[in-house]
Amino acid sequence: MNLLRNETLRRWTRQPFFYFLAALALALPLAACTAIPSLDVAGRYAPMADALAAGEWRYAFHPRVSPLLPVLGGVFSFLSGWSGFAGVKLAASLLFALAVFPLFALFKRVFSEQVACWGVLFFLFCSHVLRYAGEGLRDAGKTLPLAIAAWALIGLRSAPRQWRYYLWLGAAFALGTAIRPELMAVIGLILVAAFLCDCAGNRLPYRSVAAGGFGLLLLAPMFWSNYTATGYPVPDIRFIPLIRKFAANNPPAVSVPVRPKVVLPPPSELLPPPVKLPDAVLKARQTGNRWYEAAGYLEGLFEGSYPYFLIPVLLGIGWRIRRREWNAGESIILAILIGHALLLTLQNVIADGYLGFSKRYLIPAAPLAFGWCGWSAIMLWGVLKRRFPACCNFRTACAVTALLMTALYADAFGPVIREHTSRKQSAKRLAIEKAAAVIRADYRGERRTEREFTPYLYRSNRRPLVLAFDDIKPAVYLSGGSCTADPSRADYIITGRGGSAPGGSWTPLARIPGRKDEAVVWRRNQERGF
């Protein structure tokens, strides 16, 4: 199914670098059009990138946030002079585009070069992962280490003594842990599989041990940073409750033995915050019917499998099994996909006590299955071309491909489009922009302040301090400030539904109309830089 007639273009499309450039060309316009940061980006990644770019190391790292995305965002922010928000969007787009290289190599090894081209093309238009890249979310980077680990493990089957596969596995382990901590368990199990392969061919499995050591060596700065902040050398602070749960001597929740000049909050803020339960789990516990929880879990599993491409994936799997073309590489890919979902489920059950997870955590693994999409597309085109030769020509194929690409790219732009076309989302966007502009124009005080270290919640040192409800919290970052939950420390308060500011002496600066209610920006009447 080679639809390209120009030989030069055909050679280009066989090179993964072509798809890398295409990925950047798709992700960067989306990043440029995303003007309102999500809560995670506004509350963590962007201010951490700003702190790194400004050389404020204490606020550039936090044990609750994996460091790779904020660090890359901070580097881009420092080099370009742009905001941390722009920096993390560039970083996420780069991580998304880099995943093209291991995916192409993976599909080429398991299927063929032609399937690799089509499988990577499906990845480029995976609208949800593309959307994560444009929004600056770290989930856009999960595909990269998973694809590297899958490619390396499959390579070990044919060349179990080649060091490069072991070293790539160690690098994938470190990269995945630095992007999202749950990948430490997923890729850690892949390393265990490599260890077993190494044991089968050698008395001393020194290669796989070296791979694990290489990965831990790359992670050493992150472990040291978290140790100085919490007293535990963990990849993420959420591992500490698990350590305490299984430890015999009940160690402290958090201790800070090394990092100097850290102001600790009250002891209650050193403990993990309460778990925010999904609606399905709340309904199940209120009614006593666990089927609601199971239904919510199955819904998340279905949505996290990226339903747009699920049918061609299942078709490809079934078709290859029926044709007896299934190979060991496909079994490894399928095992990684299933293992990733099971480990996410187990993590939530153990750590949070409920069955389920957000689809955002599962979708970045779906591109590993896009080789079956590419194979299905090639086979279906061959069948249709034989049965309907008059219709299935070069122009038809180009038209269908362009139509699907346009629809999927439009879906990636969905949130941005709705911010300008939906009355509800447009009103929310305008409220955020106006609240940010009001605070930015009014505030005349210091731009940095000392904040207490809270291990489970990142606190930026940007000023002013603003208390705001969730829907309008992105305005806090866009105004140049940072969030606070304490009204006694807030410089501004943004209330919803026409509410009044709690206690103290406050002056209303602006009333911002919404679709059904209004937000009010209040300023504290004190000599605090006003």
C-alpha atoms as one frame of an Amber mdcrd trajectory, in Angstrom:
protein
   0.000   0.000   0.000   2.454   2.608  -1.148   0.399   5.606  -2.206   3.333
   7.899  -2.916   4.394   8.283  -6.528   7.303  10.702  -6.124  10.438   8.697
  -5.345  12.083  11.462  -3.283   8.987  11.850  -1.118   8.752   8.091  -0.814
  12.307   7.929   0.522  11.589  10.718   2.990   8.502   8.998   4.369  10.592
   5.941   5.158  12.735   7.992   7.551  11.592   8.493  11.167  13.064  12.010
  11.115  10.337  12.978   8.635   7.684  11.949  11.169   9.561  13.723  13.966
   9.330  16.999  12.023   5.689  16.278  11.240   4.981  15.682  14.947   6.481
  19.054  15.843   4.539  20.709  13.018   1.321  19.272  14.456   2.008  19.870
  18.161   3.472  23.385  18.090   0.437  25.155  16.550  -1.746  23.477  19.158
   0.641  24.648  21.875   0.598  28.179  20.487  -3.220  28.254  20.490  -3.573
  26.915  24.057  -3.850  30.099  26.097  -5.410  28.790  29.322  -3.296  26.331
  31.322  -4.837  23.313  33.023  -4.834  23.130  36.815  -1.773  20.845  36.930
   0.191  23.060  34.555  -0.804  26.314  36.267  -0.268  24.973  39.773   2.908
  22.907  39.319   4.756  22.540  36.025   4.708  26.133  34.749   5.718  27.867
  38.020   8.418  25.229  38.580   9.765  25.962  35.095   9.673  29.700  35.876
  11.611  29.075  39.087  14.266  27.046  37.266  14.646  29.705  34.589  15.096
  32.333  37.341  17.648  30.185  39.204  15.392  29.705  42.244  16.287  26.073
  42.846  14.237  25.597  46.007  11.045  26.163  44.053  12.154  24.388  40.873
  11.962  20.886  42.368   9.379  19.166  44.547   8.987  15.550  45.724   5.372
  15.445  44.517   6.281  16.315  40.908   8.520  14.278  38.597  11.259  16.654
  37.434  11.807  16.045  33.721   8.989  18.156  32.261   9.528  21.189  34.556
  13.293  21.006  34.019  12.972  20.893  30.230  10.344  23.634  30.407  12.651
  25.744  32.547  15.522  25.293  30.095  13.317  26.365  27.180  12.005  29.290
  29.224  15.539  30.403  30.107  16.792  30.120  26.520  13.785  31.818  24.922
  12.806  34.330  27.584   9.233  33.059  27.397   7.055  32.072  30.336   7.242
  28.718  32.098   3.861  27.888  30.571   5.297  28.262  27.079   8.379  26.317
  28.168   6.458  23.249  29.392   4.328  23.273  26.245   7.504  23.181  24.162
   8.935  20.426  26.384   5.800  18.275  26.137   5.687  18.761  22.362   9.332
  17.678  22.092   8.742  14.538  24.193   5.716  13.720  22.035   7.730  14.118
  18.827  10.709  12.105  20.104   8.440   9.081  20.638   8.353   8.732  16.848
  11.854   7.201  16.772  11.342   4.208  19.092   7.817   3.609  17.756   9.100
   3.458  14.179  11.876   1.063  15.188   9.433  -1.057  17.200   6.871  -1.412
  14.405   9.571  -2.038  11.816  11.048  -4.868  13.881   7.710  -6.503  14.737
   5.872  -5.944  11.433   7.574  -4.229   8.486   8.823  -0.853   7.321   5.539
  -0.146   5.576   3.549  -0.908   8.712   5.960   1.266  10.697   5.188   4.243
   8.445   1.444   3.821   8.865   1.629   3.006  12.576   3.617   6.166  13.295
   1.188   8.170  11.143  -1.638   6.925  13.360   0.381   8.062  16.375   0.861
  11.561  14.949  -2.906  11.954  14.768  -3.686  10.347  18.120  -5.698  13.391
  19.129  -5.617  12.916  22.902  -1.842  12.486  23.208  -1.367  15.361  20.759
  -3.674  17.437  22.963  -1.621  16.590  26.068   1.480  17.809  24.228  -0.166
  21.088  23.265  -1.371  21.661  26.823   2.044  21.032  28.371   1.054  17.910
  30.336   3.681  15.334  31.288   1.410  12.521  30.045   2.519  13.426  26.501
   5.958  12.045  27.366   4.868   8.600  28.603   4.834   7.041  25.138   8.575
   7.650  24.667   9.997   5.456  27.501   7.348   2.757  26.995   8.212   2.474
  23.288  11.962   2.390  24.035  11.463  -0.354  26.635   9.263  -2.440  24.319
  11.733  -2.117  21.421  14.705  -3.024  23.645  13.012  -6.057  25.203  11.999
  -7.402  21.781  15.545  -6.802  20.543  16.916  -8.865  23.427  15.054 -11.916
  22.166  17.086 -11.986  18.968  20.354 -10.636  20.411  20.429 -11.386  24.156
  24.092 -10.404  24.520  23.994  -6.979  22.886  24.753  -4.295  25.425  22.866
  -1.562  23.589  19.474  -3.102  24.362  20.278  -3.349  28.068  21.534   0.221
  28.200  18.430   1.477  26.388  16.285  -0.403  28.897  18.111   1.327  31.751
  17.682   4.693  30.040  13.956   3.999  29.497  13.611   3.106  33.185  15.167
   6.408  34.228  13.303   8.440  31.623   9.933   6.938  32.534  10.446   7.457
  36.269  11.465  11.077  35.672   8.291  11.664  33.642   5.682   9.787  35.692
   6.496   7.707  38.800   4.130   4.811  37.965   6.356   3.991  34.990   9.025
   2.926  37.485   6.927  -0.169  38.224   5.951  -0.807  34.590   9.440  -0.533
  33.114  10.858  -2.138  36.253   8.913  -5.292  35.386  10.263  -5.079  31.839
  13.748  -4.974  33.372  12.855  -8.084  35.386  11.879  -9.803  32.120  15.248
  -8.781  30.660  16.950 -10.181  33.777  15.215 -13.534  33.242  16.295 -13.558
  29.584  19.830 -12.752  30.715  19.753 -15.568  33.276  18.686 -18.042  30.599
  21.811 -17.429  28.533  24.403 -16.580  31.192  25.408 -17.857  34.583  25.895
 -14.306  35.784  23.226 -11.887  34.480  25.582  -8.944  34.720  24.167  -7.152
  31.668  20.651  -6.783  33.074  22.036  -5.872  36.502  24.163  -3.221  34.822
  21.062  -1.935  33.003  19.233  -1.483  36.302  22.294   0.148  37.840  22.595
   2.499  34.866  18.963   3.542  35.264  19.380   4.148  38.995  22.556   6.125
  38.342  20.661   8.430  35.977  17.972   8.840  38.637  20.438   9.560  41.455
  19.953  13.384  41.349  16.168  12.959  41.627  16.457  10.503  44.522  18.886
  12.818  46.309  16.615  15.838  45.833  13.639  13.945  47.234  15.730  12.604
  50.120  16.791  16.099  51.146  13.144  17.200  51.007  11.459  14.254  52.742
  14.066  12.076  54.407  13.286   9.208  52.029  15.145   8.397  48.751  11.963
   7.828  46.754  10.987   8.817  43.186   7.765  10.422  44.425   6.466  11.330
  47.856   3.418   9.113  47.340   5.708   6.116  47.867   6.229   7.147  51.504
   2.762   6.078  52.753   3.402   2.666  51.193   6.754   2.435  52.995   5.099
   3.397  56.258   2.274   0.936  55.695   4.610  -2.026  55.336   7.476  -0.906
  57.593   7.691  -2.585  60.991   8.879   0.400  63.067   6.321   2.941  61.715
   8.783   5.612  60.495   7.763   9.281  60.431   5.568  10.620  57.672   8.191
  13.152  56.543  11.481  14.314  57.982  13.800  16.941  56.544  17.335  16.021
  57.602  19.462  17.709  54.962  17.877  20.574  53.028  18.650  23.877  54.762
  16.441  26.941  55.216  13.197  25.076  54.759  10.196  26.404  56.672   7.869
  23.546  57.604   4.093  23.944  57.848   1.961  22.622  60.747   2.243  18.818
  61.284  -1.185  18.232  59.711   0.163  19.420  56.346   2.979  16.854  56.468
   0.444  14.053  56.039  -1.030  12.918  52.687  -4.134  14.876  51.682  -7.484
  13.055  51.542  -8.088  11.104  48.345 -10.489  12.750  45.905 -12.815   9.971
  44.806 -14.422   9.767  41.339 -18.191  10.160  41.061 -18.695   6.446  40.322
 -16.825   5.438  43.491 -18.742   7.962  45.606 -22.052   6.658  44.262 -20.988
   3.069  44.933 -20.108   3.869  48.553 -23.234   5.912  49.135 -25.535   3.228
  47.767 -23.515   0.202  48.853 -23.613  -1.104  45.266 -20.062  -1.890  44.100
 -21.275  -2.310  40.516 -21.151   1.469  40.107 -17.442   1.394  40.942 -16.850
  -1.526  38.565 -18.798   0.258  35.807 -16.734   3.415  36.314 -13.546   1.364
  36.127 -14.613  -0.354  32.883 -15.584   3.014  31.413 -12.134   4.425  32.250
 -10.487   1.325  30.798 -12.465   1.680  27.556 -11.810   5.418  27.198  -8.152
   4.934  28.117  -7.762   2.422  25.273  -8.334   5.272  22.791 -11.652   4.061
  21.280 -11.076   5.886  17.964  -8.468   3.297  16.957  -9.672   0.395  19.079
 -11.608  -1.321  16.263  -8.657  -1.449  13.808  -6.399  -2.622  16.658  -8.734
  -5.489  17.568  -9.259  -6.250  13.891  -5.505  -6.430  13.335  -4.968  -8.704
  16.342  -7.738 -11.077  15.340  -6.773 -11.068  11.667  -3.122 -11.846  12.355
  -3.999 -14.660  14.750  -6.374 -16.157  12.206  -3.768 -15.916   9.446  -1.200
 -17.441  11.831   1.121 -14.474  11.396   1.260 -13.629  15.087   4.818 -13.395
  16.413   6.573 -13.141  19.770   7.120  -9.395  19.428   3.374  -8.841  19.293
   2.941 -10.952  22.429   5.443  -8.716  24.222   3.645  -5.545  23.135   0.287
  -6.946  24.225   1.755  -8.056  27.562   3.159  -4.553  28.175  -0.209  -2.931
  27.389  -2.111  -5.296  29.686   0.555  -5.073  32.401   0.482  -1.264  32.274
  -3.302  -1.229  32.809  -3.114  -3.799  35.613  -0.327  -1.934  37.423  -2.264
   1.344  37.218  -5.272  -0.445  38.697  -3.193  -2.036  41.439  -1.565   1.293
  42.262  -4.948   2.950  42.809  -6.304   0.036  44.826  -3.282  -0.007  47.170
  -2.581   3.729  47.432  -6.041   5.287  47.102  -8.327   2.414  48.058 -10.628
   2.323  45.045 -10.922   0.613  41.670 -10.295   2.975  38.791  -8.014   5.569
  37.231  -8.140   8.558  34.938  -8.074   7.769  31.213  -5.265  10.313  30.911
  -2.918   7.862  32.608  -3.709   5.009  30.205  -4.052   6.663  26.791  -0.308
   7.428  26.296   0.381   3.668  26.254  -2.167   3.079  23.457   0.250   4.053
  20.614   2.171   0.829  21.245  -0.845  -0.888  19.632  -0.886   1.305  16.529
   1.231  -1.185  14.602  -1.915  -3.292  14.370  -3.754  -0.199  13.102  -1.205
   0.255  10.332  -1.307  -3.429   9.408  -5.146  -3.384   9.338  -5.145  -0.295
   7.113  -2.784  -1.935   4.622  -4.741  -5.192   4.538  -8.133  -3.487   4.245
  -6.881  -1.318   1.399  -5.662  -4.418  -0.407  -9.040  -6.134  -0.005 -10.989
  -3.074  -1.155  -8.676  -2.508  -4.108  -9.240  -6.052  -5.322 -13.005  -5.867
  -4.955 -13.541  -2.291  -6.124 -10.617  -1.452  -8.405 -12.433   1.436 -10.080
 -13.045   3.301  -6.836  -9.936   2.451  -4.838  -7.350   4.573  -6.596  -4.676
   7.037  -5.549  -7.067  10.009  -5.335  -9.593   8.121  -3.216  -6.917   6.997
  -0.788  -5.547  10.536  -0.475  -9.027  11.973   0.065  -9.951   9.433   2.764
  -6.609   9.830   4.534  -6.836  13.628   4.457 -10.415  13.530   5.758  -9.478
  11.278   8.695  -6.404  13.364   9.507  -8.437  16.572   9.472 -11.102  15.100
  11.755  -8.544  13.795  14.242  -6.551  17.041  14.225  -9.765  18.984  14.807
 -10.502  16.691  17.735  -7.081  17.525  19.186  -8.029  21.214  18.910 -11.412
  20.467  20.514 -10.823  22.230  23.873  -9.330  25.286  22.151 -12.226  25.460
  19.685 -14.812  25.098  22.465 -13.194  27.970  24.377 -14.297  30.236  21.520
 -17.522  28.582  20.318 -19.170  27.131  23.432 -21.013  29.750  25.502 -20.054
  28.024  28.741 -16.361  27.511  27.903 -16.072  30.932  26.285 -17.483  32.606
  29.394 -15.025  30.643  31.541 -12.085  31.668  29.327 -13.083  35.338  29.382
 -13.512  35.244  33.165 -10.027  33.777  33.614  -8.453  36.303  31.268 -10.233
  39.259  32.867  -9.462  38.176  36.439  -5.790  37.751  35.532  -5.690  41.148
  33.842  -7.345  42.881  36.807  -4.873  41.453  39.340  -1.878  42.032  37.058
  -2.811  45.691  36.556  -3.578  46.337  40.229  -0.721  44.639  42.058   2.348
  46.748  42.820   4.087  44.717  45.535   7.011  42.323  45.649   7.085  39.576
  43.030   8.658  36.846  45.173   7.975  35.625  48.686   9.103  32.833  51.016
   6.637  29.932  51.188   6.375  27.025  53.623   7.483  23.677  52.266   4.524
  21.302  52.014   5.613  17.839  50.850   2.335  16.796  49.247   1.470  20.154
  47.669   3.780  22.320  45.598   3.788  25.995  46.556   5.289  28.553  44.241
   7.057  31.635  45.569   5.414  33.922  43.027   3.496  36.909  44.357   0.673
  38.008  44.739  -0.974  35.205  46.711  -4.482  34.528  45.464  -7.263  32.379
  46.869  -9.522  31.212  44.051 -12.003  28.465  43.268 -10.991  25.698  40.846
 -12.745  26.952  37.715 -10.832  30.210  37.730  -7.524  29.064  39.307  -5.581
  29.336  36.000  -6.060  33.105  36.358  -3.740  33.012  39.373  -0.767  31.839
  37.303  -1.616  34.136  34.387  -1.711  37.094  36.785   1.869  36.360  37.850
   0.897  35.066  41.286   0.454  31.760  43.072  -2.379  30.033  44.878  -2.976
  29.952  48.605  -5.689  28.220  50.605  -5.319  30.561  53.580  -7.467  33.722
  53.323  -5.417  35.406  56.069  -2.365  35.344  53.784  -4.079  36.124  50.502
  -3.449  39.385  48.701  -6.514  38.770  46.534  -9.537  36.526  46.722 -11.664
  35.497  43.781 -15.110  34.380  44.866 -17.797  32.733  42.797 -21.554  33.167
  42.589 -21.379  36.748  43.811 -20.053  35.715  47.239 -18.382  38.118  49.635
 -14.787  37.872  50.808 -14.412  36.078  54.167 -13.377  38.272  57.099 -11.015
  41.231  57.136 -11.307  44.373  55.109 -11.608  43.749  51.394 -12.348  45.954
  48.408 -14.052  44.565  45.306 -11.934  45.338  42.256 -14.031  43.814  39.515
 -17.197  41.828  39.002 -16.759  39.376  36.156 -20.001  38.112  34.618 -20.280
  34.457  33.712 -22.857  32.413  31.873 -24.948  31.703  34.964 -23.200  33.563
  37.766 -20.363  36.003  38.327 -16.914  36.026  39.879 -15.692  38.844  42.091
 -12.037  39.867  42.526 -11.344  41.283  46.009  -8.224  43.128  47.182  -7.022
  43.180  50.781  -6.965  46.655  52.273  -3.574  46.518  53.952  -0.172  48.027
  53.354   1.151  44.943  51.602   2.496  46.482  48.472  -0.645  48.308  47.321
